[in-house]
Coordinates of C-alpha atoms in Angstrom, one line a residue:
M1298 CA 0.0 0.0 0.0
R1299 CA 1.3 3.4 -0.9
R1300 CA 2.2 5.4 2.1
L1301 CA -0.4 8.0 2.7
L1302 CA 1.6 10.9 4.1
I1303 CA 4.9 12.5 3.2
A1304 CA 8.4 13.6 4.3
L1305 CA 9.3 16.9 2.7
A1306 CA 13.0 16.6 1.9
L1307 CA 13.5 19.5 -0.5
P1308 CA 12.9 23.3 -0.1
L1309 CA 9.3 24.2 -0.4
A1310 CA 8.1 27.1 -2.6
A1311 CA 4.9 28.9 -1.8
C1312 CA 2.2 30.0 -4.3
G1313 CA -0.3 32.7 -3.8
G1314 CA 0.1 35.6 -1.4
G1315 CA 3.6 36.3 -2.5
G1316 CA 5.4 33.5 -0.6
S1317 CA 9.0 32.6 -1.3
S1318 CA 11.1 29.4 -0.9
T1319 CA 13.8 31.5 0.8
D1320 CA 11.5 32.3 3.8
P1321 CA 13.3 30.4 6.6
N1322 CA 10.3 30.4 8.8
L1323 CA 8.1 28.8 6.2
L1324 CA 10.8 26.3 5.4
S1325 CA 11.1 25.5 9.1
A1326 CA 7.4 25.1 9.4
A1327 CA 7.1 22.9 6.3
Q1328 CA 10.0 20.6 7.4
C1329 CA 8.7 20.3 10.9
S1330 CA 5.2 19.5 9.6
A1331 CA 6.7 16.9 7.3
T1332 CA 8.2 15.2 10.3
G1333 CA 4.8 14.8 11.9
L1334 CA 3.2 13.7 8.6
A1335 CA 5.8 11.0 8.1
D1336 CA 5.3 9.8 11.7
L1337 CA 1.5 9.7 11.3
D1338 CA 1.9 8.0 7.9
E1339 CA 3.7 5.1 9.5
V1340 CA 1.0 4.7 12.2
F1341 CA -1.8 4.9 9.6
S1342 CA -0.1 2.3 7.4
E1343 CA 0.6 -0.1 10.2
V1344 CA -2.8 0.2 11.9
S1345 CA -4.9 0.0 8.7
G1346 CA -2.9 -3.0 7.5
F1347 CA -3.4 -4.7 10.8
L1348 CA -7.2 -4.1 10.8
A1349 CA -7.5 -5.4 7.3
S1350 CA -5.7 -8.6 8.3
I1351 CA -7.9 -9.5 11.3
G1352 CA -9.4 -12.9 10.7
G1353 CA -6.5 -13.9 8.5
T1354 CA -2.7 -13.9 8.8
L1355 CA -1.5 -11.0 11.0
P1356 CA 1.6 -9.0 9.9
P1357 CA 4.7 -10.4 11.6
N1358 CA 5.2 -7.3 13.7
V1359 CA 1.7 -7.4 15.2
S1360 CA 0.5 -9.1 18.4
Y1361 CA -3.3 -9.1 18.9
D1362 CA -5.6 -10.5 21.6
A1363 CA -9.0 -11.1 19.9
G1364 CA -10.6 -11.6 23.2
T1365 CA -9.8 -8.1 24.6
G1366 CA -9.1 -6.2 21.4
D1367 CA -5.6 -5.2 22.6
F1368 CA -2.9 -4.9 20.0
S1369 CA 0.8 -3.9 19.8
I1370 CA 2.6 -3.1 16.6
T1371 CA 6.4 -2.9 16.3
A1372 CA 7.2 0.3 14.4
S1373 CA 10.5 2.1 13.5
F1374 CA 10.2 4.4 16.6
G1375 CA 9.0 1.9 19.2
T1376 CA 5.5 0.4 19.4
V1377 CA 2.0 1.5 18.5
D1378 CA -0.3 0.1 21.2
G1379 CA -4.1 0.2 21.3
N1380 CA -7.4 -1.5 21.3
V1381 CA -9.9 -2.6 18.7
T1382 CA -13.7 -2.3 19.2
S1383 CA -16.6 -3.1 16.9
A1384 CA -20.3 -3.5 17.1
D1385 CA -19.9 -6.4 14.6
D1386 CA -18.5 -9.8 15.0
I1387 CA -15.1 -9.4 13.5
S1388 CA -13.6 -12.7 14.7
D1389 CA -13.5 -13.8 11.1
G1390 CA -12.4 -10.5 9.8
I1391 CA -14.1 -7.2 8.9
D1392 CA -16.5 -8.2 6.3
A1393 CA -18.3 -6.0 3.8
G1394 CA -20.9 -3.9 5.7
E1395 CA -18.9 -4.2 8.9
S1396 CA -16.6 -1.7 10.7
A1397 CA -14.1 -1.4 13.5
S1398 CA -12.3 1.3 15.4
A1399 CA -8.8 1.3 16.7
T1400 CA -7.6 3.7 19.3
W1401 CA -3.8 3.9 19.4
S1402 CA -0.9 5.5 21.1
I1403 CA 2.8 5.7 20.3
N1404 CA 5.3 4.4 22.9
P1405 CA 8.8 5.3 21.9
A1406 CA 11.8 3.0 22.4
G1407 CA 15.5 3.0 21.6
G1408 CA 16.0 6.7 22.1
A1409 CA 13.1 7.8 20.0
T1410 CA 11.1 10.8 21.3
I1411 CA 8.0 10.5 19.2
T1412 CA 4.6 10.4 21.1
G1413 CA 1.1 10.5 19.9
S1414 CA -2.4 9.1 20.0
G1415 CA -5.6 8.9 17.9
V1416 CA -8.3 6.7 16.5
F1417 CA -8.8 5.2 13.0
N1418 CA -12.2 3.9 12.0
L1419 CA -12.4 1.4 9.1
A1420 CA -15.7 0.5 7.4
R1421 CA -15.5 -2.2 4.7
T1422 CA -17.8 -1.4 1.8
S1423 CA -16.7 -4.3 -0.4
A1424 CA -14.2 -7.1 -0.5
T1425 CA -11.3 -4.8 -0.9
V1426 CA -12.6 -1.2 -0.4
F1427 CA -12.5 0.5 3.0
G1428 CA -13.8 3.9 4.1
I1429 CA -11.4 5.5 6.7
T1430 CA -12.2 8.2 9.1
G1431 CA -10.7 9.4 12.4
N1432 CA -7.9 11.7 13.7
G1433 CA -4.4 11.6 15.1
S1434 CA -1.8 13.8 16.8
V1435 CA 1.9 13.2 16.9
V1436 CA 4.7 15.1 18.7
D1437 CA 8.2 14.7 17.5
G1438 CA 10.6 17.0 19.3
A1439 CA 9.4 20.6 18.8
C1440 CA 7.0 19.6 16.0
V1441 CA 3.4 19.0 16.7
F1442 CA 1.1 17.7 14.0
N1443 CA -2.7 17.1 14.2
A1444 CA -4.8 15.5 11.5
T1445 CA -8.6 15.8 11.8
N1446 CA -11.7 15.2 9.8
T1447 CA -10.1 12.3 7.9
D1448 CA -12.3 11.0 5.1
L1449 CA -10.6 8.6 2.8
V1450 CA -11.5 5.6 0.6
L1451 CA -8.8 3.0 0.0
D1452 CA -8.9 -0.1 -2.3
L1453 CA -6.4 -2.6 -1.2
A1454 CA -6.6 -4.4 -4.5
S1455 CA -5.6 -1.3 -6.4
A1456 CA -2.2 0.1 -7.2
L1457 CA -3.7 3.5 -6.7
G1458 CA -3.5 5.5 -3.5
P1459 CA -6.4 6.8 -1.3
V1460 CA -9.1 9.1 -2.5
G1461 CA -10.3 11.9 -0.1
G1462 CA -8.5 14.1 2.3
F1463 CA -8.1 15.5 5.8
D1464 CA -7.5 18.8 7.6
F1465 CA -4.3 19.4 9.5
N1466 CA -2.7 21.9 11.8
A1467 CA 0.9 22.0 12.9
T1468 CA 2.8 23.9 15.6
T1469 CA 6.4 24.4 14.6
P1470 CA 9.4 26.6 15.5
G1471 CA 8.8 28.5 12.3
G1472 CA 5.2 29.2 13.1
P1473 CA 1.8 27.6 12.7
L1474 CA 0.8 25.9 9.5
L1475 CA -2.8 24.7 8.9
G1476 CA -4.9 23.6 6.0
S1477 CA -5.9 20.5 4.2
M1478 CA -4.4 17.7 2.1
S1479 CA -6.4 16.0 -0.7
F1480 CA -5.8 12.8 -2.7
D1481 CA -7.3 11.6 -6.0
G1482 CA -5.9 8.2 -6.2
S1483 CA -2.9 9.3 -8.2
A1484 CA 0.7 9.7 -7.1
T1485 CA 0.1 13.4 -6.3
A1486 CA -1.3 15.0 -3.1
E1487 CA -2.7 18.5 -3.2
V1488 CA -1.9 20.7 -0.2
D1489 CA -3.7 24.0 0.5
A1490 CA -2.6 25.7 3.7
M1491 CA -2.2 29.0 5.6
F1492 CA 1.1 30.1 7.1
G1493 CA 0.2 33.1 9.1
A1494 CA -1.6 35.4 6.7
L1495 CA 0.0 33.8 3.7
G1496 CA -1.8 31.2 1.6
V1497 CA 0.4 28.4 0.3
T1498 CA -0.4 25.7 -2.2
F1499 CA 1.8 22.9 -3.5
T1500 CA 1.7 19.3 -4.6
I1501 CA 3.5 16.3 -3.3
D1502 CA 4.7 13.3 -5.3
L1503 CA 3.6 10.3 -3.3
D1504 CA 6.1 8.0 -4.9
T1505 CA 9.2 10.1 -4.3
F1506 CA 7.8 12.2 -1.4
V1507 CA 9.2 15.3 -3.1
P1508 CA 7.1 18.6 -3.1
N1509 CA 6.4 20.0 -6.6
V1510 CA 5.6 23.7 -7.0

């Protein structure tokens, strides 16, 4: 599955409002936000993959107690621990027409300082298609990233990425950045945000994780 979020590795140029790629505060905000986006992306990928595997073969980095709903996922920064609940019988998996929610929290290990928590809700609409809602917040050093109003559709049988979007706000040393990211199933994400009084728009290549202006 294509990773949903991004890590901005190159200088970001702003469009609209007279922004400039040489603005150090904007660059700091973009890079700091990217740290949070990459962290949340890993959580999303791991948790959604785990939920989709319930009733079948769990990923090797997952432990899950079907009786209590408790789970633990080994990630690059430690573990993602949480609990799965559902009004449906998901002992044989999340079937079409059924849904489940997973609350999660990040527990860092090995010197990592990332923390965070949130909830993802998966509703299976067909054999391979899931609707995904929820929210999440991650803190990585001085970077705080919050994703809200998630509304995505993901087809696990497709090579395409998710369709939909979410709102985000970030607290960074360069200043606050807030806006939305949208996805159309292609390898490009559209970002529309505010940096102070400046409107910024840019695209992200989801294969290379490089911003395009």
